[in-house]
PDB file of C-alpha atoms and ligand atoms in Angstrom:
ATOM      1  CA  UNK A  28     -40.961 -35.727  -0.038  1.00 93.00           C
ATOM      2  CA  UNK A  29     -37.169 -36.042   0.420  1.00 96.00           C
ATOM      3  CA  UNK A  30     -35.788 -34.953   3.660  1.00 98.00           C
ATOM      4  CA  UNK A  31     -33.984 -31.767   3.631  1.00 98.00           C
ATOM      5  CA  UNK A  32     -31.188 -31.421   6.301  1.00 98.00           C
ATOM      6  CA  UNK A  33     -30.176 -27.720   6.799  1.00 98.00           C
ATOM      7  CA  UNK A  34     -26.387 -26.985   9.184  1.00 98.00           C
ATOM      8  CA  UNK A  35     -26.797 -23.391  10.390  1.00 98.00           C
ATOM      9  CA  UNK A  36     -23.143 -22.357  11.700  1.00 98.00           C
ATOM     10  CA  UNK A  37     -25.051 -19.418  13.209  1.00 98.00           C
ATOM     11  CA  UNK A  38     -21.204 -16.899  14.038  1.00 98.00           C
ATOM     12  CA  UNK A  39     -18.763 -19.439  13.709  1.00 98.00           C
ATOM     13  CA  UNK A  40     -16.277 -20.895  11.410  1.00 98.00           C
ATOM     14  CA  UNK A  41     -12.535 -19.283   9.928  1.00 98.00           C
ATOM     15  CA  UNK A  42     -11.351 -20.064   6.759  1.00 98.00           C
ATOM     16  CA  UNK A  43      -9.320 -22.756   7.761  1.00 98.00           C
ATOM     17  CA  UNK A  44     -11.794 -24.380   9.413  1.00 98.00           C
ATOM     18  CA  UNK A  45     -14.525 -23.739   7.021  1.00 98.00           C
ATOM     19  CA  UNK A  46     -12.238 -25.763   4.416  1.00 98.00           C
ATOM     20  CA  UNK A  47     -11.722 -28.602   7.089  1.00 98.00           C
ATOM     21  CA  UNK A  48     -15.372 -29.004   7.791  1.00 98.00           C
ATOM     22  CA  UNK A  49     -16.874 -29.018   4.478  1.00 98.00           C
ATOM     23  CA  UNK A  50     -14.120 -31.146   3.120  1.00 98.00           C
ATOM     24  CA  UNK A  51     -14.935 -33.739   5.594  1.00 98.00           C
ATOM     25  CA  UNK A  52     -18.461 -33.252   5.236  1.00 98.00           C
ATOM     26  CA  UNK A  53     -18.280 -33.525   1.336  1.00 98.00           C
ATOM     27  CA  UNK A  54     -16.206 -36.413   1.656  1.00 97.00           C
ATOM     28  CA  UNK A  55     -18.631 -38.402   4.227  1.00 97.00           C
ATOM     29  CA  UNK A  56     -21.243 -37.995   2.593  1.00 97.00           C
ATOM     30  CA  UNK A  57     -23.885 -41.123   1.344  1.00 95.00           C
ATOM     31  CA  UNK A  58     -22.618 -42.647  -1.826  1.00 92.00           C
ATOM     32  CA  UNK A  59     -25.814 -41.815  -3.286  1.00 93.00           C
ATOM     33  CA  UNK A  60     -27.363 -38.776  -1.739  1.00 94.00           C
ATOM     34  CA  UNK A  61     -31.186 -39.124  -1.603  1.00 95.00           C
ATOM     35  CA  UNK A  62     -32.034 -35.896   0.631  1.00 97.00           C
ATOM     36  CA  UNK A  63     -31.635 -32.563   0.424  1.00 98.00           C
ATOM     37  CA  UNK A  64     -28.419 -30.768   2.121  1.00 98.00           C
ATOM     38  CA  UNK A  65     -27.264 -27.287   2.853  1.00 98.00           C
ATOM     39  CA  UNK A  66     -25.292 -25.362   5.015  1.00 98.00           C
ATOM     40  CA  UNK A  67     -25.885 -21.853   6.281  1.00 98.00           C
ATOM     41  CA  UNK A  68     -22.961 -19.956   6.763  1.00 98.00           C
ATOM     42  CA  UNK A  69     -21.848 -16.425   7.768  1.00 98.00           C
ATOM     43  CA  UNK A  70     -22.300 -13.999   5.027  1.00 98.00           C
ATOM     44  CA  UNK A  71     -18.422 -13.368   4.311  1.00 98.00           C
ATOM     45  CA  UNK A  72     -17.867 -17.060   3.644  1.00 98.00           C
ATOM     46  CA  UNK A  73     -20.597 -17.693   1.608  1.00 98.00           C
ATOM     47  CA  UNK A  74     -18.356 -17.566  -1.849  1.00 98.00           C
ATOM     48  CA  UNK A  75     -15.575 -19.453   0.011  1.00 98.00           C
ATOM     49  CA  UNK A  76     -18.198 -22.073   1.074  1.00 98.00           C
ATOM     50  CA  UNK A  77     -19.639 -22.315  -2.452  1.00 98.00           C
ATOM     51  CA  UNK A  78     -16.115 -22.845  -3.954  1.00 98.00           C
ATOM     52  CA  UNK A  79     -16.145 -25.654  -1.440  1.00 98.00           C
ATOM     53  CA  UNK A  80     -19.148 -27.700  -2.129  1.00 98.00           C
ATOM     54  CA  UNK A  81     -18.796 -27.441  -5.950  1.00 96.00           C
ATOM     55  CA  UNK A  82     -20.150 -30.340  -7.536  1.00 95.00           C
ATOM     56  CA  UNK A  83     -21.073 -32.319  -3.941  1.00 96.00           C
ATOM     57  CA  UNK A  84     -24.852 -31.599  -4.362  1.00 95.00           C
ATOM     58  CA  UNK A  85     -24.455 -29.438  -0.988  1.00 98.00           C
ATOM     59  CA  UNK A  86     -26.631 -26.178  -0.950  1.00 98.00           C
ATOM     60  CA  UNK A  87     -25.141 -22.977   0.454  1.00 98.00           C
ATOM     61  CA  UNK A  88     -27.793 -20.668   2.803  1.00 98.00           C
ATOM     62  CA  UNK A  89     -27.198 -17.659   4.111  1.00 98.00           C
ATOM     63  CA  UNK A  90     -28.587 -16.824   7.486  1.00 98.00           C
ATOM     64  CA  UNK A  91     -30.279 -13.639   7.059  1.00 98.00           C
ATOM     65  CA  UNK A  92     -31.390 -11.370   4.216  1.00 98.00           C
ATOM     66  CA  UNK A  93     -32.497  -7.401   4.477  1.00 98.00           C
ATOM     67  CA  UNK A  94     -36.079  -6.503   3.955  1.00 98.00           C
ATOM     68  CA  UNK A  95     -34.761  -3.597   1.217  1.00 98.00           C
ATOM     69  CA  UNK A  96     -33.810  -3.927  -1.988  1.00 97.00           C
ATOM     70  CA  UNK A  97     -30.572  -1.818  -1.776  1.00 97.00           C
ATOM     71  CA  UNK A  98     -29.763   1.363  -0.353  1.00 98.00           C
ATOM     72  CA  UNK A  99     -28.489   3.151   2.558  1.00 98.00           C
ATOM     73  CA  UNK A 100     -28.633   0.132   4.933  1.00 98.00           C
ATOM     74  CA  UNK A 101     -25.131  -0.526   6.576  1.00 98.00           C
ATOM     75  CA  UNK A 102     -23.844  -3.724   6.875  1.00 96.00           C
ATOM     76  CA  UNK A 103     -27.381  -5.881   5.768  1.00 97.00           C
ATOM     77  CA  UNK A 104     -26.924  -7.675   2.266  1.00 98.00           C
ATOM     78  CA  UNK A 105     -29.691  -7.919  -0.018  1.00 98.00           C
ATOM     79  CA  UNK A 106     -31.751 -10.602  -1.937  1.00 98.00           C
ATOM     80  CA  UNK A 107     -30.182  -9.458  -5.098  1.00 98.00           C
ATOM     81  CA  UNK A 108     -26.797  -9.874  -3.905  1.00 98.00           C
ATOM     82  CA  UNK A 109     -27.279 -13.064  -2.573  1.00 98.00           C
ATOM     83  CA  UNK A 110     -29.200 -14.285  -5.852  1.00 98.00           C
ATOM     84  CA  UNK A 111     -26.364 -12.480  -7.575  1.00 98.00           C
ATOM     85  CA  UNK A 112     -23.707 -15.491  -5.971  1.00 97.00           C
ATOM     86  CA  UNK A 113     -26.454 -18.224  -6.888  1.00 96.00           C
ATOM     87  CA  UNK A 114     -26.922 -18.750  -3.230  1.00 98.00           C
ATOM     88  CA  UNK A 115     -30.106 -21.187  -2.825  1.00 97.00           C
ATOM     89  CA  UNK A 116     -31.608 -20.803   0.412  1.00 98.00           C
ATOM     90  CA  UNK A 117     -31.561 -18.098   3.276  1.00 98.00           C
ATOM     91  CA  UNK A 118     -32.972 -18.395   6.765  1.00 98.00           C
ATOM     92  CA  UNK A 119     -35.322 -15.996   7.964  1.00 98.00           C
ATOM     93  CA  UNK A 120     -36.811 -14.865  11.861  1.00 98.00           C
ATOM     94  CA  UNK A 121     -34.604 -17.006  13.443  1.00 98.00           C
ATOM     95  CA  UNK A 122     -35.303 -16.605  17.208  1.00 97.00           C
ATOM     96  CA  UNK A 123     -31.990 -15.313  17.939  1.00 97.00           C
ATOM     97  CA  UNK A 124     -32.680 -12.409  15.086  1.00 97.00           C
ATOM     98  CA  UNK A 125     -35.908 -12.199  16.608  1.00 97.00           C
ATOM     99  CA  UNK A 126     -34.522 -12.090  20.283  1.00 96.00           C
ATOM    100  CA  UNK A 127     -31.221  -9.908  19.761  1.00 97.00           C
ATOM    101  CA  UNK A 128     -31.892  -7.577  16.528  1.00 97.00           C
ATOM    102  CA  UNK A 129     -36.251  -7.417  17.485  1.00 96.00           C
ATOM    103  CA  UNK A 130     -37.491  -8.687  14.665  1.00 98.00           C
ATOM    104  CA  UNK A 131     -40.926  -8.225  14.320  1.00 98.00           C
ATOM    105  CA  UNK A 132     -43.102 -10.853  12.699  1.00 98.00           C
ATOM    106  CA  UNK A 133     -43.875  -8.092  10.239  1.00 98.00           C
ATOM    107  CA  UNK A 134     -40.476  -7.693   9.241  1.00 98.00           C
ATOM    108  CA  UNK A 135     -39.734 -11.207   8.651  1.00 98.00           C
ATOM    109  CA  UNK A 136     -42.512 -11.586   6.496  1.00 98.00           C
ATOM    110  CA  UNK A 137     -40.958  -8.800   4.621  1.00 98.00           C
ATOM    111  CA  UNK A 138     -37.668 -10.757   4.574  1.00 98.00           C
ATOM    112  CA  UNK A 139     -39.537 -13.820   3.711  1.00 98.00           C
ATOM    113  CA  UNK A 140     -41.186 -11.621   0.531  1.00 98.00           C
ATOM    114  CA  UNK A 141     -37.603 -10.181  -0.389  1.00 98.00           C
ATOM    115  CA  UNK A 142     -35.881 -13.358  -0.739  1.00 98.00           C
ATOM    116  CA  UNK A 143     -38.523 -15.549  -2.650  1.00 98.00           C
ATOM    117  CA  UNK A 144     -38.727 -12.447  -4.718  1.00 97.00           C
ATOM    118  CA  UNK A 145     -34.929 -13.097  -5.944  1.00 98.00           C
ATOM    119  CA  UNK A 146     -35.625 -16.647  -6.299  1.00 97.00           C
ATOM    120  CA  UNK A 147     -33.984 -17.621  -2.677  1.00 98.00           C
ATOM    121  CA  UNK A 148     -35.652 -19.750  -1.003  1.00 98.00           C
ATOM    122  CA  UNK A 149     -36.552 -18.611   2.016  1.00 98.00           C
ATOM    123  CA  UNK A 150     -36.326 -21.229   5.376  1.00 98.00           C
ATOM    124  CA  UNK A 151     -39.029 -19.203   8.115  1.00 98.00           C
ATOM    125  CA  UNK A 152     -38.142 -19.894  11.472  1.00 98.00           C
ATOM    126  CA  UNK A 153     -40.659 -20.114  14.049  1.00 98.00           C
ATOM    127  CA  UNK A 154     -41.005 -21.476  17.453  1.00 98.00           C
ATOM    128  CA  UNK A 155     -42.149 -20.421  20.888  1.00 97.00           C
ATOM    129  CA  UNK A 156     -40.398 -19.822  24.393  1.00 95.00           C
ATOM    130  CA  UNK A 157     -40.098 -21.530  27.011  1.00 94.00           C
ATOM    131  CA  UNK A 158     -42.496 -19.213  29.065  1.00 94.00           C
ATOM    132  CA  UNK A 159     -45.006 -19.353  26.379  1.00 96.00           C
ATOM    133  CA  UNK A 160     -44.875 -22.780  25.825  1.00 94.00           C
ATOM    134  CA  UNK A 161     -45.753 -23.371  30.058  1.00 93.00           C
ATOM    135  CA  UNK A 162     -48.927 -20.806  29.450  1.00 96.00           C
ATOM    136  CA  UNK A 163     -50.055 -22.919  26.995  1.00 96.00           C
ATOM    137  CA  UNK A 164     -49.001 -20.730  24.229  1.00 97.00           C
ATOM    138  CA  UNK A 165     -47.134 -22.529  21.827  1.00 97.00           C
ATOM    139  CA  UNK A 166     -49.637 -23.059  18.917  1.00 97.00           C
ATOM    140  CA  UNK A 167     -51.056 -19.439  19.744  1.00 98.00           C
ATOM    141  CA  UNK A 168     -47.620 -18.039  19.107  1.00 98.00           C
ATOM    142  CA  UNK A 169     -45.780 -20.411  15.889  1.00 98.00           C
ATOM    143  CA  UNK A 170     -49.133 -19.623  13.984  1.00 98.00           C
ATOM    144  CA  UNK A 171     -49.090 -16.072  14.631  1.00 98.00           C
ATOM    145  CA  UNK A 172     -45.425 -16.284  13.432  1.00 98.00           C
ATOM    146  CA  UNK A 173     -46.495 -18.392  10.289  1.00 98.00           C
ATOM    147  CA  UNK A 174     -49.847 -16.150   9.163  1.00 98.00           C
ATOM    148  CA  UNK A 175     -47.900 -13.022   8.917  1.00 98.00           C
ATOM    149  CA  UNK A 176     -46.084 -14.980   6.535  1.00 98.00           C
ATOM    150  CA  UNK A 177     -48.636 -16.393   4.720  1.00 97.00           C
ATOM    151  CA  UNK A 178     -50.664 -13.159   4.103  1.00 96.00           C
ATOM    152  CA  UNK A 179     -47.165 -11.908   3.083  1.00 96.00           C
ATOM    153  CA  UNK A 180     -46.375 -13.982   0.083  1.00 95.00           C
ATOM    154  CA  UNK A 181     -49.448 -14.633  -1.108  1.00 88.00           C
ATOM    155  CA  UNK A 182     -49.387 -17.310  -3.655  1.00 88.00           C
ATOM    156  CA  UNK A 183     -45.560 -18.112  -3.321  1.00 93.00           C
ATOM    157  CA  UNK A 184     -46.448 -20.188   0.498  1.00 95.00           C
ATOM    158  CA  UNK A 185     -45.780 -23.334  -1.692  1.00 95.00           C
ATOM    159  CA  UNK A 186     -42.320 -22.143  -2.535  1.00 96.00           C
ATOM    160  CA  UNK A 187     -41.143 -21.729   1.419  1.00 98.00           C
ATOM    161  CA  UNK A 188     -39.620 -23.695   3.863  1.00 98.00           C
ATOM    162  CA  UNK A 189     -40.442 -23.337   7.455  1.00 98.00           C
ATOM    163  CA  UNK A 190     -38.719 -24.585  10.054  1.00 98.00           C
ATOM    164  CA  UNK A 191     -40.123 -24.978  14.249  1.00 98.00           C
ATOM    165  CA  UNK A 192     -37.398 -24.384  16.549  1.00 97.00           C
ATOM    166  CA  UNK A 193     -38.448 -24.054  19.781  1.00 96.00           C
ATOM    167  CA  UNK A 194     -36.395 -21.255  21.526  1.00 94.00           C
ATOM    168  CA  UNK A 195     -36.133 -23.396  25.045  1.00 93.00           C
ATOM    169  CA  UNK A 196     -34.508 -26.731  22.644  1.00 91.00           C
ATOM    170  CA  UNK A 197     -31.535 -24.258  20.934  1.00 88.00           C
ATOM    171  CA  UNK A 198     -28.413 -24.863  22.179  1.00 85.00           C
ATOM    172  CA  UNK A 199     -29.586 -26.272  25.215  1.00 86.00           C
ATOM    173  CA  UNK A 200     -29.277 -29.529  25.016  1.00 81.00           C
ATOM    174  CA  UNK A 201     -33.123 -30.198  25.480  1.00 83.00           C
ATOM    175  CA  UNK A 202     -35.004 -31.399  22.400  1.00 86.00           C
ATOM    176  CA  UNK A 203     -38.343 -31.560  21.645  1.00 88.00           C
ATOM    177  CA  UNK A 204     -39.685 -35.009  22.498  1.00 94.00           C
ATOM    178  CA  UNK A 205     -40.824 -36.086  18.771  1.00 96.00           C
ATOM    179  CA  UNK A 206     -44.552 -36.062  19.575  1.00 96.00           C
ATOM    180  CA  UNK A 207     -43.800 -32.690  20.860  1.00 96.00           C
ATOM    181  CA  UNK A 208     -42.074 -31.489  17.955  1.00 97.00           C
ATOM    182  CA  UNK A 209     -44.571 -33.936  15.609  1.00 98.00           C
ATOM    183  CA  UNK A 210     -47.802 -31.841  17.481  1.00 98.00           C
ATOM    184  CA  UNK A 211     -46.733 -28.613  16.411  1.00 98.00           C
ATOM    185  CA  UNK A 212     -45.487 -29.588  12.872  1.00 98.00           C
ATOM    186  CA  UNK A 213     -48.715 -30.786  12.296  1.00 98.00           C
ATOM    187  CA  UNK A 214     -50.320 -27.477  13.428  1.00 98.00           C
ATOM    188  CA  UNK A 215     -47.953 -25.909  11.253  1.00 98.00           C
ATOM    189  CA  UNK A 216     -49.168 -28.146   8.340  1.00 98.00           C
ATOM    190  CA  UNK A 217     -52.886 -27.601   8.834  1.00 98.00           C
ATOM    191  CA  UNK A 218     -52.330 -23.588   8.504  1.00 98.00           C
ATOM    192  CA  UNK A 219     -50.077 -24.264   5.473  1.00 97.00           C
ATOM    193  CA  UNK A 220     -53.121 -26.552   4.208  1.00 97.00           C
ATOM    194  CA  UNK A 221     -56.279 -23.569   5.056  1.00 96.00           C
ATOM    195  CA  UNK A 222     -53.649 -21.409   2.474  1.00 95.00           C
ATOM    196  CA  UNK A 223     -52.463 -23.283  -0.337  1.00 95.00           C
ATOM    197  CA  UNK A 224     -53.449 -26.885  -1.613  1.00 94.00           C
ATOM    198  CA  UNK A 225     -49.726 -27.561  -2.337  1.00 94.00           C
ATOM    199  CA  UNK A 226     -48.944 -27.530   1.596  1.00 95.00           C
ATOM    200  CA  UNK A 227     -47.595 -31.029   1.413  1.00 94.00           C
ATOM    201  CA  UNK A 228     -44.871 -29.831  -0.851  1.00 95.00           C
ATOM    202  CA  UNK A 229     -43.750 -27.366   1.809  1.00 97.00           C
ATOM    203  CA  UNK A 230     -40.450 -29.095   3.738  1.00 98.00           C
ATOM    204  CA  UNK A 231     -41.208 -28.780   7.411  1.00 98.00           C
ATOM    205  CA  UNK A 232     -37.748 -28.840   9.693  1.00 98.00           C
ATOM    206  CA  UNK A 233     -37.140 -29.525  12.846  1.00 97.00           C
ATOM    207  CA  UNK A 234     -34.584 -27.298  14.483  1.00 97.00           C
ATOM    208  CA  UNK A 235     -33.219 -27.227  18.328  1.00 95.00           C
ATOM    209  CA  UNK A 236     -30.441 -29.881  20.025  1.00 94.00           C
ATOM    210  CA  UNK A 237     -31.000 -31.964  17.029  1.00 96.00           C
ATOM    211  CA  UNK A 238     -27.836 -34.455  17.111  1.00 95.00           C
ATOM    212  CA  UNK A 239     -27.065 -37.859  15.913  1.00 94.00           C
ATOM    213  CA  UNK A 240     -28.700 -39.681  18.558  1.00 94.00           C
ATOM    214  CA  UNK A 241     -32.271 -38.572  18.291  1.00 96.00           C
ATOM    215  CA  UNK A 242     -32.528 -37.524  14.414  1.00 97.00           C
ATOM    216  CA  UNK A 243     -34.167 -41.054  13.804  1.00 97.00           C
ATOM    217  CA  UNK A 244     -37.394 -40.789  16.024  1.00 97.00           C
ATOM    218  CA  UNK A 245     -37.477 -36.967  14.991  1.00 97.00           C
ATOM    219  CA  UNK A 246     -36.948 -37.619  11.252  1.00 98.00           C
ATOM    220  CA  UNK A 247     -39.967 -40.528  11.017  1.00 97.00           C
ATOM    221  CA  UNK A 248     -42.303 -38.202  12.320  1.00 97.00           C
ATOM    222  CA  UNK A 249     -45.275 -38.314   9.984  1.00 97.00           C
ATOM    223  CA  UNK A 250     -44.803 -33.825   9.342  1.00 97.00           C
ATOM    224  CA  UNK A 251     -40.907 -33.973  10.038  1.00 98.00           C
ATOM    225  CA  UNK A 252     -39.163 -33.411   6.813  1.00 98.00           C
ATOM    226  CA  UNK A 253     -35.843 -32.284   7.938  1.00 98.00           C
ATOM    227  CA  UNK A 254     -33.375 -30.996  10.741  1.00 98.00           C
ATOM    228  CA  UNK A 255     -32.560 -27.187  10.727  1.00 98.00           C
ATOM    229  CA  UNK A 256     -28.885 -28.237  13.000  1.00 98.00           C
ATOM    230  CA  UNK A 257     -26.894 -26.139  14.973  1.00 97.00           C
ATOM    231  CA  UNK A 258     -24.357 -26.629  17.143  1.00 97.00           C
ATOM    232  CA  UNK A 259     -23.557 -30.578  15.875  1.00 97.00           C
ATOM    233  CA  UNK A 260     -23.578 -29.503  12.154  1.00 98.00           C
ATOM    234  CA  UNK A 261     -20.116 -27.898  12.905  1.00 98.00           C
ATOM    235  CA  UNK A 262     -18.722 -31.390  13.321  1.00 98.00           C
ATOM    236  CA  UNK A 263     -18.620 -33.477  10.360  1.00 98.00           C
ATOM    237  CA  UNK A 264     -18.868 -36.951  12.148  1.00 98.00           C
ATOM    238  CA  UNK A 265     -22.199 -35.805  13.401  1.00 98.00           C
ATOM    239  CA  UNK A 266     -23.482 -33.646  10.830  1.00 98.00           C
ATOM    240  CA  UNK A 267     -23.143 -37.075   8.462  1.00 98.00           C
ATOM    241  CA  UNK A 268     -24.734 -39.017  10.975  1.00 98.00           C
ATOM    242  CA  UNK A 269     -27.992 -36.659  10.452  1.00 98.00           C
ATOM    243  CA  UNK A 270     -27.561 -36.783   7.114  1.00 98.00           C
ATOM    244  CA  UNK A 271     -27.318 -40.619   7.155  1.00 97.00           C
ATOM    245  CA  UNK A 272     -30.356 -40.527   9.527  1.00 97.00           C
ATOM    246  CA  UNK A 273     -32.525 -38.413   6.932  1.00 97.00           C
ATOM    247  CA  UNK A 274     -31.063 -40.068   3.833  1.00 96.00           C
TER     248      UNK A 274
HETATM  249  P1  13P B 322     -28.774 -26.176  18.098  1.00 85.45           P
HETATM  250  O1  13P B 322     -28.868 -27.360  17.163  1.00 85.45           O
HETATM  251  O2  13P B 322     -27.380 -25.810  18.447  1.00 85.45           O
HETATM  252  O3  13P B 322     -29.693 -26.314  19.267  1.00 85.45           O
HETATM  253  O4  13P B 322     -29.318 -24.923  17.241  1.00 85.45           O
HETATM  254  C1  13P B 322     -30.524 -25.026  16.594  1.00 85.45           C
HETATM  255  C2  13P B 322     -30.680 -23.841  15.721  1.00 85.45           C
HETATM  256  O5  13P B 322     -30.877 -22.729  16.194  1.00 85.45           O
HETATM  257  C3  13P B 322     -30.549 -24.035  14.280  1.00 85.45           C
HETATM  258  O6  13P B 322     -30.960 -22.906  13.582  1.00 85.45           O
END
């Protein structure tokens, strides 16, 4: 499978530097692009940030989608509306959704249902904490995320992407050794493989201090097929380094 390499800007960006970034990111990019790219991107830049990567082979994601279909729901945006602006992927349960807004693993399989509905593909994050990773909890917890999922959508669980970010690697600095992150993505892929016999289609990203030092040992991880990427896919040089790395 080609690798798929996924920038989540999480709340940042302006419209100048939105321009700067994917300009420099469009322009850096390998000569012939052999793996997957996309950038997730606050909802109110998402046309911007399409009018940007026109033609570059760059995806745009959003970061979150509603569990409605439309409605009296202030300030969510819906499947249809992002399908509406052609947008390709959108993350969903990311921990700090999870953490700050309580989603429930029930509502992100909803989410998860919502978007494939529209035709957006939807990138599940799971991943455990710290805490439950030093009980001993990690594969208890990222395939409790995963099944709610999975008995969610049915016969679409071919069509998703998931991505393991463990909540103790974001934005602090500490990645996942890659038999670490290798042990749970192959957990991951033997649940995806009990559900559907297309599991090996299913992309299966790494996300949490990935940079442009340690994408290589993460990246030829037997189940590693991409980098969900923070905090260093809001600088070009080392965004294009991961993308080199995965390309
Ligand atoms: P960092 O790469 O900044 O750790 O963030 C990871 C993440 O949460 C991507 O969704």
């Amino acid at each position: 499978m080609k690798k798929l390499i996924v920038g989540n800007w999480k709340m940042n960006g302006s419209l100048q530097t939105n321009a700067d970034l994917v300009s420099d990111v469009v322009q850096g990019l390998p000569a012939s692009l052999n793996c997957g790219v996309g950038v997730a991107v606050p909802a109110v830049y998402v046309a911007q940030v399409q009018a940007l990567v026109q033609g570059s082979g760059v995806a745009v994601a959003a970061q979150d989608v509603s569990q409605h279909e439309k409605g009296a729901y202030t300030g969510e945006t819906s499947a249809s509306m992002l399908q509406d602006l052609g947008v390709r992927y959108t993350l969903v349960g990311h921990s700090e959704r999870r953490q700050y807004h309580g989603e429930t693993d029930a509502v992100v399989a909803a989410k998860a249902q919502a978007a494939l509905a529209k035709g957006v593909t939807p990138i599940v994050c799971v991943g455990e904490t710290l805490a439950e990773r030093e009980a001993g909890q990690t594969e208890q917890v990222v395939k409790r995320q995963l099944a709610a999922v999975i008995h969610q959508v049915g016969h679409c669980i071919s069509e998703l992407v998931v991505a393991y970010e463990p909540v103790w690697a974001i934005g602090t600095g500490k990645t996942a050794s890659p038999e670490q992150a290798q042990a749970v993505h192959a957990v991951l892929r033997a649940q995806l493989a009990a559900a559907t016999e297309h599991a090996g289609r299913v992309p299966l990203l790494y996300g949490g201090s990935m940079n442009a030092a340690n994408a290589v040992p993460l990246l030829s991880q037997a189940d590693i097929d991409g980098g969900l990427v923070g905090g260093a896919s809001l600088k070009a040089a080392d965004f294009l380094q991961i993308i080199a790395a995965a390309n």
